[in-house]
Coordinates of C-alpha atoms in Angstrom, one line a residue:
M1374 CA -17.1 12.4 9.2
R1375 CA -14.2 12.4 6.4
K1376 CA -15.8 15.8 4.8
N1377 CA -14.8 17.4 8.2
L1378 CA -11.3 15.8 8.6
F1379 CA -11.3 16.8 5.3
Y1380 CA -12.1 20.8 6.5
S1381 CA -9.6 20.4 9.2
L1382 CA -6.5 20.0 7.6
A1383 CA -7.6 22.4 5.3
A1384 CA -7.4 25.0 8.0
F1385 CA -4.6 24.1 9.4
V1386 CA -2.7 23.8 6.2
L1387 CA -4.1 27.1 5.8
V1388 CA -2.5 28.6 9.0
A1389 CA 1.0 26.8 8.7
T1390 CA 1.1 28.4 5.1
A1391 CA 0.5 31.9 6.7
S1392 CA 2.7 31.9 9.7
C1393 CA 5.5 30.6 7.1
S1394 CA 5.2 33.8 5.0
S1395 CA 5.0 36.0 8.0
K1396 CA 8.4 35.2 8.8
M1397 CA 11.2 37.4 8.4
G1398 CA 14.3 36.4 7.0
E1399 CA 18.0 37.3 8.6
L1400 CA 20.5 39.3 7.3
T1401 CA 23.7 38.4 6.7
A1402 CA 27.5 40.0 6.3
S1403 CA 26.8 39.8 2.8
N1404 CA 24.0 42.5 3.5
F1405 CA 26.6 45.2 4.5
D1406 CA 30.0 47.2 3.4
V1407 CA 31.8 48.9 6.2
E1408 CA 33.9 52.1 5.5
P1409 CA 36.9 52.0 6.6
N1410 CA 37.7 47.9 7.2
P1411 CA 39.9 47.7 8.8
M1412 CA 39.0 50.3 11.1
E1413 CA 40.6 53.1 12.2
T1414 CA 41.4 55.5 15.1
Q1415 CA 41.7 59.6 14.5
A1416 CA 41.0 62.0 17.6
G1417 CA 40.9 59.2 20.2
Q1418 CA 37.7 57.7 18.6
V1419 CA 36.9 55.0 15.7
T1420 CA 33.8 56.2 13.3
V1421 CA 32.6 53.9 10.7
T1422 CA 30.1 54.1 7.9
I1423 CA 28.2 51.2 7.5
N1424 CA 26.2 50.4 3.5
G1425 CA 23.6 48.1 4.1
R1426 CA 20.9 46.7 1.7
F1427 CA 17.7 45.3 2.7
P1428 CA 16.9 42.1 0.2
A1429 CA 13.2 41.9 -1.9
K1430 CA 10.9 40.8 0.2
F1431 CA 12.5 41.0 3.0
M1432 CA 10.9 43.8 5.0
K1433 CA 7.9 43.0 6.0
K1434 CA 4.7 46.0 5.3
N1435 CA 3.8 46.1 9.0
A1436 CA 8.0 45.4 10.8
V1437 CA 10.4 47.9 12.6
V1438 CA 14.0 46.4 12.1
T1439 CA 16.5 48.2 14.5
I1440 CA 20.4 47.9 13.8
T1441 CA 23.1 48.7 16.4
P1442 CA 26.0 48.3 16.0
E1443 CA 28.8 47.0 18.4
L1444 CA 32.8 47.0 19.4
R1445 CA 34.3 44.2 20.9
G1446 CA 37.5 43.5 22.1
S1447 CA 39.5 41.4 23.5
K1448 CA 38.7 39.8 27.2
G1449 CA 35.4 40.4 27.0
Y1450 CA 35.3 43.9 26.7
S1451 CA 33.0 45.4 23.9
V1452 CA 31.0 49.1 23.7
R1453 CA 27.3 49.5 22.5
A1454 CA 26.1 51.8 20.7
E1455 CA 23.8 53.8 22.6
E1456 CA 20.8 54.1 19.7
G1457 CA 20.8 52.3 16.9
A1458 CA 19.0 52.9 13.2
S1459 CA 15.7 51.8 12.9
F1460 CA 13.7 51.0 10.0
Q1461 CA 10.3 50.3 8.5
G1462 CA 8.1 48.6 6.0
E1463 CA 5.3 49.9 4.2
K1464 CA 2.7 49.9 7.0
A1465 CA 4.3 50.5 10.0
R1466 CA 3.1 53.5 12.2
S1467 CA 6.3 55.1 13.4
N1468 CA 8.5 57.7 11.6
F1469 CA 11.5 55.3 10.6
Q1470 CA 13.5 55.3 7.4
T1471 CA 10.6 53.1 4.6
I1472 CA 11.7 50.5 3.1
S1473 CA 9.7 48.2 0.2
Y1474 CA 8.7 44.9 0.7
E1475 CA 8.8 44.1 -3.4
N1476 CA 12.2 45.8 -3.8
G1477 CA 14.1 46.1 -0.7
G1478 CA 16.3 49.2 -0.3
N1479 CA 19.5 50.5 0.7
F1480 CA 20.8 52.3 3.9
T1481 CA 23.7 54.2 5.3
M1482 CA 24.3 54.4 8.7
R1483 CA 27.8 56.0 10.6
Q1484 CA 28.5 55.4 14.5
T1485 CA 31.2 56.7 16.1
F1486 CA 33.0 55.0 19.1
D1487 CA 35.6 56.1 21.8
Y1488 CA 38.7 54.4 21.6
D1489 CA 40.4 52.0 24.3
E1490 CA 42.8 50.0 24.2
E1491 CA 41.1 47.4 24.7
L1492 CA 39.8 47.8 21.4
H1493 CA 42.9 47.1 19.8
R1494 CA 42.3 44.3 18.7
S1495 CA 38.8 44.1 18.0
E1496 CA 35.9 43.3 15.2
L1497 CA 32.2 44.8 14.4
Y1498 CA 29.1 43.6 15.3
L1499 CA 25.4 44.0 14.5
N1500 CA 22.3 43.9 16.8
I1501 CA 19.7 43.4 14.5
V1502 CA 16.2 43.2 16.4
T1503 CA 13.0 42.6 14.5
R1504 CA 9.2 43.6 15.9
K1505 CA 5.9 42.8 14.4
G1506 CA 3.4 44.6 17.0
S1507 CA 4.3 43.2 20.3
K1508 CA 6.3 40.2 19.3
E1509 CA 9.9 41.0 19.5
T1510 CA 12.8 38.9 17.6
K1511 CA 16.9 39.1 17.7
Q1512 CA 18.5 37.3 15.3
P1513 CA 22.0 36.1 15.6
L1514 CA 25.2 38.6 15.8
V1515 CA 26.0 39.6 12.2
K1516 CA 30.1 40.6 11.5
V1517 CA 31.0 43.6 9.3
A1518 CA 34.5 44.1 9.6
S1519 CA 37.7 43.1 11.8
G1520 CA 40.5 45.0 13.9
I1521 CA 41.3 48.5 14.3
I1522 CA 44.2 50.3 12.9
A1523 CA 45.4 52.8 16.0
T1524 CA 48.5 54.0 14.5
A1525 CA 47.5 57.4 15.6
E1526 CA 47.1 56.4 19.6
L1527 CA 51.3 55.2 18.9
Y1528 CA 51.7 59.6 20.1
Q1529 CA 51.4 58.5 23.8
K1530 CA 54.0 56.3 23.7
A1531 CA 55.9 58.3 21.4
L1532 CA 56.0 61.1 23.9
E1533 CA 57.4 59.1 26.4
T1534 CA 61.2 58.7 24.3
E1535 CA 60.8 63.1 24.4
S1536 CA 63.0 65.0 26.3
P1537 CA 60.5 67.4 28.4
C1538 CA 61.2 71.2 28.1
L1539 CA 64.0 72.4 29.7
A1540 CA 64.3 76.2 30.8
P1541 CA 67.1 77.5 29.3
D1542 CA 69.8 79.1 30.7
S1543 CA 71.2 82.8 28.9
F1544 CA 74.8 82.0 29.7
E1545 CA 77.1 82.7 27.0
R1546 CA 81.0 82.7 27.2
V1547 CA 81.9 85.6 25.2
N1548 CA 79.5 88.9 25.6
N1549 CA 79.7 91.5 23.4
R1550 CA 80.1 95.1 25.8
K1551 CA 80.4 98.6 24.8
M1552 CA 80.9 101.7 27.0
E1553 CA 80.7 105.2 25.8
A1554 CA 82.1 108.6 26.9
Q1555 CA 81.2 112.1 25.5
V1556 CA 83.3 115.2 25.8
K1557 CA 81.5 118.8 24.8
F1558 CA 83.4 121.6 23.4
L1559 CA 82.5 125.6 23.4
V1560 CA 80.9 127.1 20.4
N1561 CA 83.6 127.2 17.2
Q1562 CA 85.9 125.4 19.4
A1563 CA 87.8 122.8 19.2
N1564 CA 90.3 122.0 22.5
L1565 CA 89.9 119.7 25.2
R1566 CA 88.9 121.5 28.2
K1567 CA 89.7 120.1 31.7
S1568 CA 86.2 120.3 33.4
E1569 CA 85.0 117.8 30.7
L1570 CA 88.2 115.6 30.8
A1571 CA 87.2 115.4 34.4
S1572 CA 84.1 114.2 34.2
N1573 CA 82.7 110.7 35.6
S1574 CA 82.2 110.1 32.0
V1575 CA 85.4 110.3 30.9
K1576 CA 87.1 108.7 33.9
D1577 CA 84.7 105.5 33.8
F1578 CA 86.6 105.7 30.0
V1579 CA 89.9 105.7 31.1
E1580 CA 89.1 103.5 34.3
M1581 CA 87.4 100.8 32.1
L1582 CA 90.9 101.0 29.4
R1583 CA 92.8 100.2 32.4
K1584 CA 90.8 97.5 33.8
I1585 CA 91.2 95.6 30.4
N1586 CA 95.0 95.7 30.6
R1587 CA 94.3 94.0 34.5
E1588 CA 91.7 91.5 33.7
H1589 CA 92.5 90.8 30.0
E1590 CA 92.2 86.9 30.5
S1591 CA 88.3 87.8 31.1
M1592 CA 88.0 91.1 29.0
V1593 CA 89.3 91.4 25.6
L1594 CA 89.8 95.0 23.7
K1595 CA 88.1 94.5 20.3
N1596 CA 88.2 98.3 18.8
V1597 CA 87.8 102.0 19.8
E1598 CA 86.0 104.6 18.3
V1599 CA 86.5 108.1 17.9
L1600 CA 83.3 110.3 16.8
A1601 CA 83.4 114.0 16.1
Y1602 CA 80.7 116.4 15.6
A1603 CA 79.8 120.4 15.2
S1604 CA 76.0 121.4 15.4
P1605 CA 74.1 122.3 12.1
E1606 CA 74.2 125.8 11.9
G1607 CA 76.6 128.4 10.1
D1608 CA 78.8 128.0 7.4
F1609 CA 79.7 124.6 6.1
A1610 CA 83.2 124.6 5.3
F1611 CA 84.0 126.4 8.6
N1612 CA 81.8 123.4 10.5
D1613 CA 83.7 121.0 8.5
R1614 CA 87.1 122.2 9.4
L1615 CA 86.0 122.4 12.8
A1616 CA 84.7 119.4 13.7
N1617 CA 87.6 117.5 12.0
R1618 CA 89.8 119.6 14.3
R1619 CA 87.6 118.0 17.2
Q1620 CA 87.9 114.1 16.2
S1621 CA 91.7 114.7 15.7
V1622 CA 92.4 116.2 19.5
S1623 CA 89.9 113.6 20.5
E1624 CA 91.6 110.6 19.1
D1625 CA 94.9 112.0 19.9
Y1626 CA 93.7 111.8 23.7
V1627 CA 92.3 108.4 23.2
K1628 CA 95.5 106.8 21.9
G1629 CA 97.2 108.4 24.9
Q1630 CA 95.3 107.0 27.3
M1631 CA 95.4 103.6 26.0
K1632 CA 99.3 103.7 25.7
Q1633 CA 99.4 104.9 29.4
A1634 CA 96.7 102.0 29.9
R1635 CA 98.8 99.3 28.3
V1636 CA 96.2 98.2 25.9
S1637 CA 96.4 98.2 22.1
A1638 CA 93.8 98.0 19.5
D1639 CA 92.9 100.3 16.5
V1640 CA 91.1 103.3 16.9
S1641 CA 88.5 103.8 13.8
A1642 CA 88.0 107.8 14.0
R1643 CA 85.4 109.9 12.2
Y1644 CA 83.4 112.9 12.3
T1645 CA 80.2 114.8 11.0
A1646 CA 80.1 118.1 9.9
E1647 CA 76.9 119.1 10.4
D1648 CA 75.2 117.1 13.0
W1649 CA 71.2 116.9 11.5
E1650 CA 70.1 113.9 12.5
G1651 CA 71.3 114.4 16.5
F1652 CA 69.5 117.7 16.0
R1653 CA 66.6 115.8 14.6
Q1654 CA 66.5 113.2 17.7
L1655 CA 67.5 116.1 20.3
V1656 CA 63.8 118.5 19.4
A1657 CA 61.9 114.8 18.6
A1658 CA 62.8 114.1 22.9
S1659 CA 62.2 117.8 24.1
N1660 CA 59.3 120.3 24.9
I1661 CA 60.5 123.3 23.0
Q1662 CA 58.2 125.6 21.2
D1663 CA 57.5 125.0 17.9
K1664 CA 58.9 121.5 18.5
D1665 CA 56.4 120.1 15.6
V1666 CA 57.1 123.0 13.1
I1667 CA 60.8 122.3 12.9
L1668 CA 60.1 118.9 12.6
R1669 CA 58.3 119.2 9.2
V1670 CA 61.0 121.6 8.3
L1671 CA 63.5 119.0 8.7
S1672 CA 61.3 116.7 6.6
M1673 CA 60.8 119.2 3.7
Y1674 CA 63.6 120.7 3.1
Q1675 CA 67.3 118.7 2.2
D1676 CA 69.4 121.2 1.8
P1677 CA 70.8 122.3 4.8
E1678 CA 71.3 126.0 4.2
Q1679 CA 68.0 126.1 3.9
R1680 CA 67.1 124.1 6.9
E1681 CA 68.9 126.9 9.0
Q1682 CA 67.4 129.6 7.5
Q1683 CA 63.9 128.4 8.4
I1684 CA 64.2 127.6 11.8
R1685 CA 66.0 130.9 12.4
N1686 CA 62.5 132.4 10.6
M1687 CA 60.8 131.1 14.0
S1688 CA 62.9 133.7 16.3
E1689 CA 61.5 132.6 20.1
G1690 CA 62.5 128.7 18.7
F1691 CA 65.5 129.4 17.6
R1692 CA 66.2 130.7 20.8
E1693 CA 65.1 127.9 22.6
L1694 CA 67.5 126.0 20.2
A1695 CA 70.5 127.7 20.6
D1696 CA 70.5 127.0 24.3
G1697 CA 69.2 123.8 25.1
I1698 CA 69.6 122.2 22.0
L1699 CA 72.9 122.8 20.5
P1700 CA 75.9 123.0 22.8
E1701 CA 74.8 119.3 23.0
L1702 CA 75.8 118.5 19.4
R1703 CA 79.0 120.1 20.0
R1704 CA 81.0 117.2 21.4
S1705 CA 83.2 114.2 20.7
R1706 CA 82.1 110.6 21.3
M1707 CA 84.8 107.8 22.4
I1708 CA 83.3 104.2 23.0
I1709 CA 85.1 101.2 23.7
N1710 CA 84.4 97.8 22.1
Y1711 CA 84.9 95.1 24.3
E1712 CA 84.4 91.5 24.9
T1713 CA 84.0 89.8 28.3
V1714 CA 85.1 86.3 28.1
G1715 CA 83.3 84.1 31.0
R1716 CA 84.5 80.8 32.7
S1717 CA 85.6 77.8 30.9
D1718 CA 83.3 74.3 31.2
E1719 CA 86.0 72.9 33.4
Q1720 CA 86.2 76.1 35.2
L1721 CA 82.7 76.3 35.4
K1722 CA 83.1 72.4 37.0
E1723 CA 85.3 73.6 39.9
Q1724 CA 84.3 76.5 40.9
F1725 CA 80.6 74.4 41.6
A1726 CA 82.9 71.4 43.6
A1727 CA 84.6 74.7 44.9
D1728 CA 81.9 77.4 45.8
P1729 CA 78.7 77.0 44.1
K1730 CA 77.5 80.2 45.4
K1731 CA 80.3 82.4 43.2
L1732 CA 78.5 80.7 40.2
S1733 CA 75.0 82.9 38.7
A1734 CA 71.9 81.8 38.4
D1735 CA 72.8 81.2 34.4
E1736 CA 76.1 79.5 35.4
L1737 CA 74.7 77.2 37.5
L1738 CA 72.1 76.4 35.0
Y1739 CA 74.6 76.2 32.0
T1740 CA 77.1 73.7 33.9
A1741 CA 74.0 71.4 35.0
T1742 CA 73.9 70.8 31.0
L1743 CA 77.9 69.4 31.0
E1744 CA 76.6 66.9 32.9
N1745 CA 75.2 63.3 30.9
D1746 CA 74.3 61.9 34.5
I1747 CA 70.6 62.6 35.2
A1748 CA 71.5 62.3 38.8
K1749 CA 74.8 64.6 38.6
R1750 CA 72.4 66.9 36.9
K1751 CA 69.4 67.4 39.4
A1752 CA 72.0 67.9 42.0
I1753 CA 73.0 71.0 40.3
Y1754 CA 69.6 72.2 39.8
E1755 CA 68.6 71.6 43.7
K1756 CA 71.8 73.4 44.1
A1757 CA 70.9 76.8 42.2
A1758 CA 67.2 76.4 43.3
E1759 CA 68.8 76.7 46.9
I1760 CA 71.1 79.6 45.9
Y1761 CA 68.5 81.3 44.3
P1762 CA 65.2 80.4 45.4
N1763 CA 63.2 82.8 42.7
D1764 CA 64.7 81.6 39.8
W1765 CA 62.0 79.3 38.3
R1766 CA 63.8 77.7 36.3
A1767 CA 65.6 75.8 38.6
K1768 CA 62.6 74.3 39.6
N1769 CA 61.0 73.2 36.6
N1770 CA 64.4 71.7 35.5
I1771 CA 64.5 69.4 38.9
G1772 CA 61.0 68.3 37.4
V1773 CA 62.3 67.9 34.1
M1774 CA 64.9 65.5 36.1
E1775 CA 62.4 63.6 38.0
M1776 CA 60.3 63.0 34.7
M1777 CA 63.2 61.5 32.7
S1778 CA 63.7 59.6 36.2
G1779 CA 60.5 57.7 35.7
R1780 CA 59.0 59.7 38.7
E1781 CA 56.2 61.7 37.3
L1782 CA 54.7 62.1 40.6
E1783 CA 57.9 64.4 41.9
A1784 CA 57.7 65.8 38.3
I1785 CA 54.7 67.2 38.6
D1786 CA 55.6 68.7 41.9
K1787 CA 58.0 70.4 41.0
F1788 CA 56.4 71.9 37.7
Q1789 CA 53.9 73.4 39.8
E1790 CA 55.9 74.7 42.0
A1791 CA 57.6 76.8 39.1
I1792 CA 54.0 77.3 38.0
D1793 CA 53.0 79.2 41.1
D1794 CA 56.3 81.2 41.1
G1795 CA 54.3 82.9 37.6
K1796 CA 52.9 81.7 34.5
Q1797 CA 56.4 79.6 33.5
P1798 CA 56.0 78.4 29.9
E1799 CA 58.4 75.5 30.4
A1800 CA 56.8 74.2 33.4
Y1801 CA 53.2 74.6 31.8
A1802 CA 54.4 72.8 28.3
N1803 CA 56.2 69.8 30.5
M1804 CA 52.6 69.4 32.7
A1805 CA 50.8 69.4 28.8
M1806 CA 52.9 66.8 27.9
I1807 CA 52.2 64.5 31.0
V1808 CA 48.5 64.9 30.7
L1809 CA 48.9 64.1 27.0
Q1810 CA 50.7 60.9 28.1
H1811 CA 47.4 59.9 29.5
G1812 CA 45.3 61.2 26.5
D1813 CA 44.0 64.0 28.7
I1814 CA 43.8 66.3 25.6
K1815 CA 41.1 69.0 27.0
S1816 CA 43.8 69.5 30.1
A1817 CA 47.0 69.5 27.2
E1818 CA 45.2 72.3 25.8
R1819 CA 44.2 74.3 28.7
Y1820 CA 48.3 73.9 29.6
L1821 CA 49.8 75.2 26.4
A1822 CA 47.2 77.7 26.3
D1823 CA 49.9 79.5 28.8
A1824 CA 53.3 77.5 27.6
T1825 CA 53.6 79.9 24.4
R1826 CA 57.0 80.4 23.8
A1827 CA 58.5 77.9 25.7
A1828 CA 61.1 76.3 24.8
G1829 CA 60.7 72.7 23.0
M1830 CA 56.6 73.4 22.9
E1831 CA 56.8 72.2 19.4
K1832 CA 57.2 68.5 20.0
V1833 CA 54.5 69.0 22.9
L1834 CA 52.2 70.7 20.2
G1835 CA 52.8 68.2 17.6
A1836 CA 51.4 65.4 20.1
L1837 CA 48.5 67.5 21.1
N1838 CA 48.0 67.9 17.2
I1839 CA 48.0 64.2 16.3
A1840 CA 45.9 62.9 19.3
K1841 CA 43.6 65.4 17.6
G1842 CA 43.6 64.1 14.4
N1843 CA 45.3 67.2 12.4
Y1844 CA 48.2 65.4 10.8
M1845 CA 49.4 67.7 8.8
L1846 CA 49.4 70.4 11.3
A1847 CA 51.3 68.2 13.3
E1848 CA 54.1 67.5 10.9
Q1849 CA 54.3 71.1 10.1
N1850 CA 55.0 71.7 14.5
L1851 CA 57.7 68.5 13.9
K1852 CA 59.4 69.5 10.8
N1853 CA 62.7 70.7 12.1
E1854 CA 62.8 67.6 14.6
K1855 CA 64.6 64.6 14.2
S1856 CA 62.2 62.3 16.2
N1857 CA 60.2 59.5 17.0
L1858 CA 57.2 61.7 17.5
A1859 CA 57.8 63.8 13.7
A1860 CA 58.2 60.4 11.7
L1861 CA 55.0 59.5 13.6
S1862 CA 53.3 62.7 12.5
Q1863 CA 54.6 62.1 8.8
I1864 CA 53.4 58.4 8.4
L1865 CA 49.7 59.2 9.7
N1866 CA 49.6 62.0 7.1
K1867 CA 51.1 59.5 4.4
N1868 CA 54.2 61.4 4.2
Y1869 CA 56.4 58.8 4.0
S1870 CA 59.3 59.9 2.0
A1871 CA 60.0 62.4 5.0
A1872 CA 59.3 59.6 7.3
T1873 CA 62.2 57.8 6.1
R1874 CA 64.6 60.8 5.9
T1875 CA 63.6 61.7 9.4
L1876 CA 63.7 57.9 10.7
L1877 CA 67.2 58.1 9.3
G1878 CA 68.2 60.9 11.0
I1879 CA 67.3 59.7 14.4
E1880 CA 70.5 59.4 16.7
N1881 CA 69.7 57.4 19.6
T1882 CA 67.3 55.0 17.9
D1883 CA 65.2 52.9 20.4
A1884 CA 62.0 50.4 20.2
M1885 CA 59.9 52.9 19.1
T1886 CA 61.8 54.1 16.8
H1887 CA 61.8 50.4 15.5
Y1888 CA 58.4 50.1 15.2
L1889 CA 57.7 53.1 13.4
N1890 CA 60.3 51.3 10.6
A1891 CA 58.3 48.4 10.7
L1892 CA 55.1 50.1 9.9
L1893 CA 56.7 52.3 7.4
M1894 CA 58.0 49.3 5.4
V1895 CA 54.4 47.4 5.8
R1896 CA 52.6 51.1 4.2
T1897 CA 55.4 51.0 1.5
G1898 CA 54.8 47.9 0.8
Q1899 CA 57.7 45.8 2.3
D1900 CA 56.5 43.8 4.5
N1901 CA 59.3 41.0 4.4
K1902 CA 61.7 43.8 5.7
A1903 CA 59.4 44.7 8.1
S1904 CA 59.6 42.0 10.2
E1905 CA 63.1 42.5 11.0
Y1906 CA 62.0 46.2 12.4
L1907 CA 59.5 44.3 14.3
I1908 CA 61.5 41.8 16.2
K1909 CA 64.0 44.6 17.3
A1910 CA 61.0 46.4 18.4
A1911 CA 59.6 43.7 20.4
Y1912 CA 63.1 42.6 22.1
A1913 CA 64.4 46.2 22.6
D1914 CA 60.7 46.6 24.6
P1915 CA 57.8 44.1 25.8
F1916 CA 55.0 46.4 25.0
F1917 CA 56.1 45.8 21.3
A1918 CA 55.9 42.4 21.7
K1919 CA 51.9 43.0 22.8
Y1920 CA 51.2 45.7 20.9
G1921 CA 52.3 44.3 17.7
D1922 CA 50.7 41.0 17.9
S1923 CA 47.4 42.8 18.1
D1924 CA 48.4 45.5 15.7
I1925 CA 46.0 45.0 12.3
E1926 CA 48.7 46.7 10.2
M1927 CA 51.1 44.0 11.3
K1928 CA 48.8 40.7 10.8
N1929 CA 50.6 40.0 7.1
V1930 CA 54.1 40.5 9.0
R1931 CA 53.0 38.1 11.5
K1932 CA 51.7 35.3 9.4

């Protein structure tokens, strides 16, 4: 009886010992290293590299261990990787990385999560499951990293402080203008014929001088040029004297007409003895026989006599030149250079109040920029759209006013109207700005494809590159800006000296400016200065009170 009891007890001890030896231990945070820690967003994602080590005597030879990362944010929000990484013991019949029982082993796994605002304050856990045959064991979650630096996601908030893209006007108060008249001379003559002076060209020239006198408040005569020519044929000395006489008679005529019109300005007169350049241009534009040969002669010979002789050798071609080209070169050109002076700012405002229909589309668009009040600017753009319904610029700019007033849906409607009128670049850029504020990168890229040469599109392109994680390119896009968005790109690109200059150059600082200053202080080791900016940001915008409280970059400042 005592013998049987001894055997039963021995068997129980053996089973218990075998059971204890088959039980696997638990992995702890000390078995893992996460890079980066704290984690960080880039291009809307959080990517971590987990380096782990299985200790010796851990991995049973017939076991399989699966490790699945999970981000746990605030208010119970969590994101778990769809697939984990599995590892097996030396006798397990799977195709996973094999870990030695005696020596243990190292492993590396990489995991990417899509970022969400609920993950701003979050921790990275590992779900660890062990399978031995049909038996599955889950060990408690292991926390391996804390916090996410989400600075890159601030591009959406920074975009709110950027002005949308206004379609520009082409209004210029002072415009340089010119008008030209020509008189032609008979061969070897320098007298002004009545028939030439009665031409429409000369009549318009004379009338312009009189008009400048009548409308001297809006038209200013700068100077008059007289350019006289002789055709490139015959003796050079004779042509030189001939061109000089043509200059003199033309200059006298111009001065006489200016005196009669009661206008005064400098008269600049000069002549060209043989107009080879004019000859070349007329031949190149003609369809005469031997055109290419004549042009080749002009390029091969620089001496005027050689040129003329070579061309005369082509008897048929020279006859065409004598009839169709050379007469056009026996001339004088009379050029009026003047300026038109548009309405002053006050005159534009007065005209808008009196009768806006008398203003051009560009004048109306410009007049709107003279107003600081958004409602007044919008009213002017609406009147421009009413008077000039086919001018898409007014519709786009109404949308800008709606956007600046916080009416996003109304802004979208106006931008779409502008787009429907044709491919209007500023409207596309503004649509890209709106969808970017909602984090829709793909739609922003599609809109920007049609926003080439849009005024102000660099800021939208810069924001897009921040959203895509291209910080260096974003800084290049925004290099000429003194804005929150430009400073953000420089901070993300670790160009802190440039960010300092940019933030100092922002004229109208706001909550975003203060918060970026706080970030810059933290990044440059000046936590004591960061707290002051953080308080200013939170006071100016409640968003930053909440955001700053959960921003991992500000944790030391908050303490």
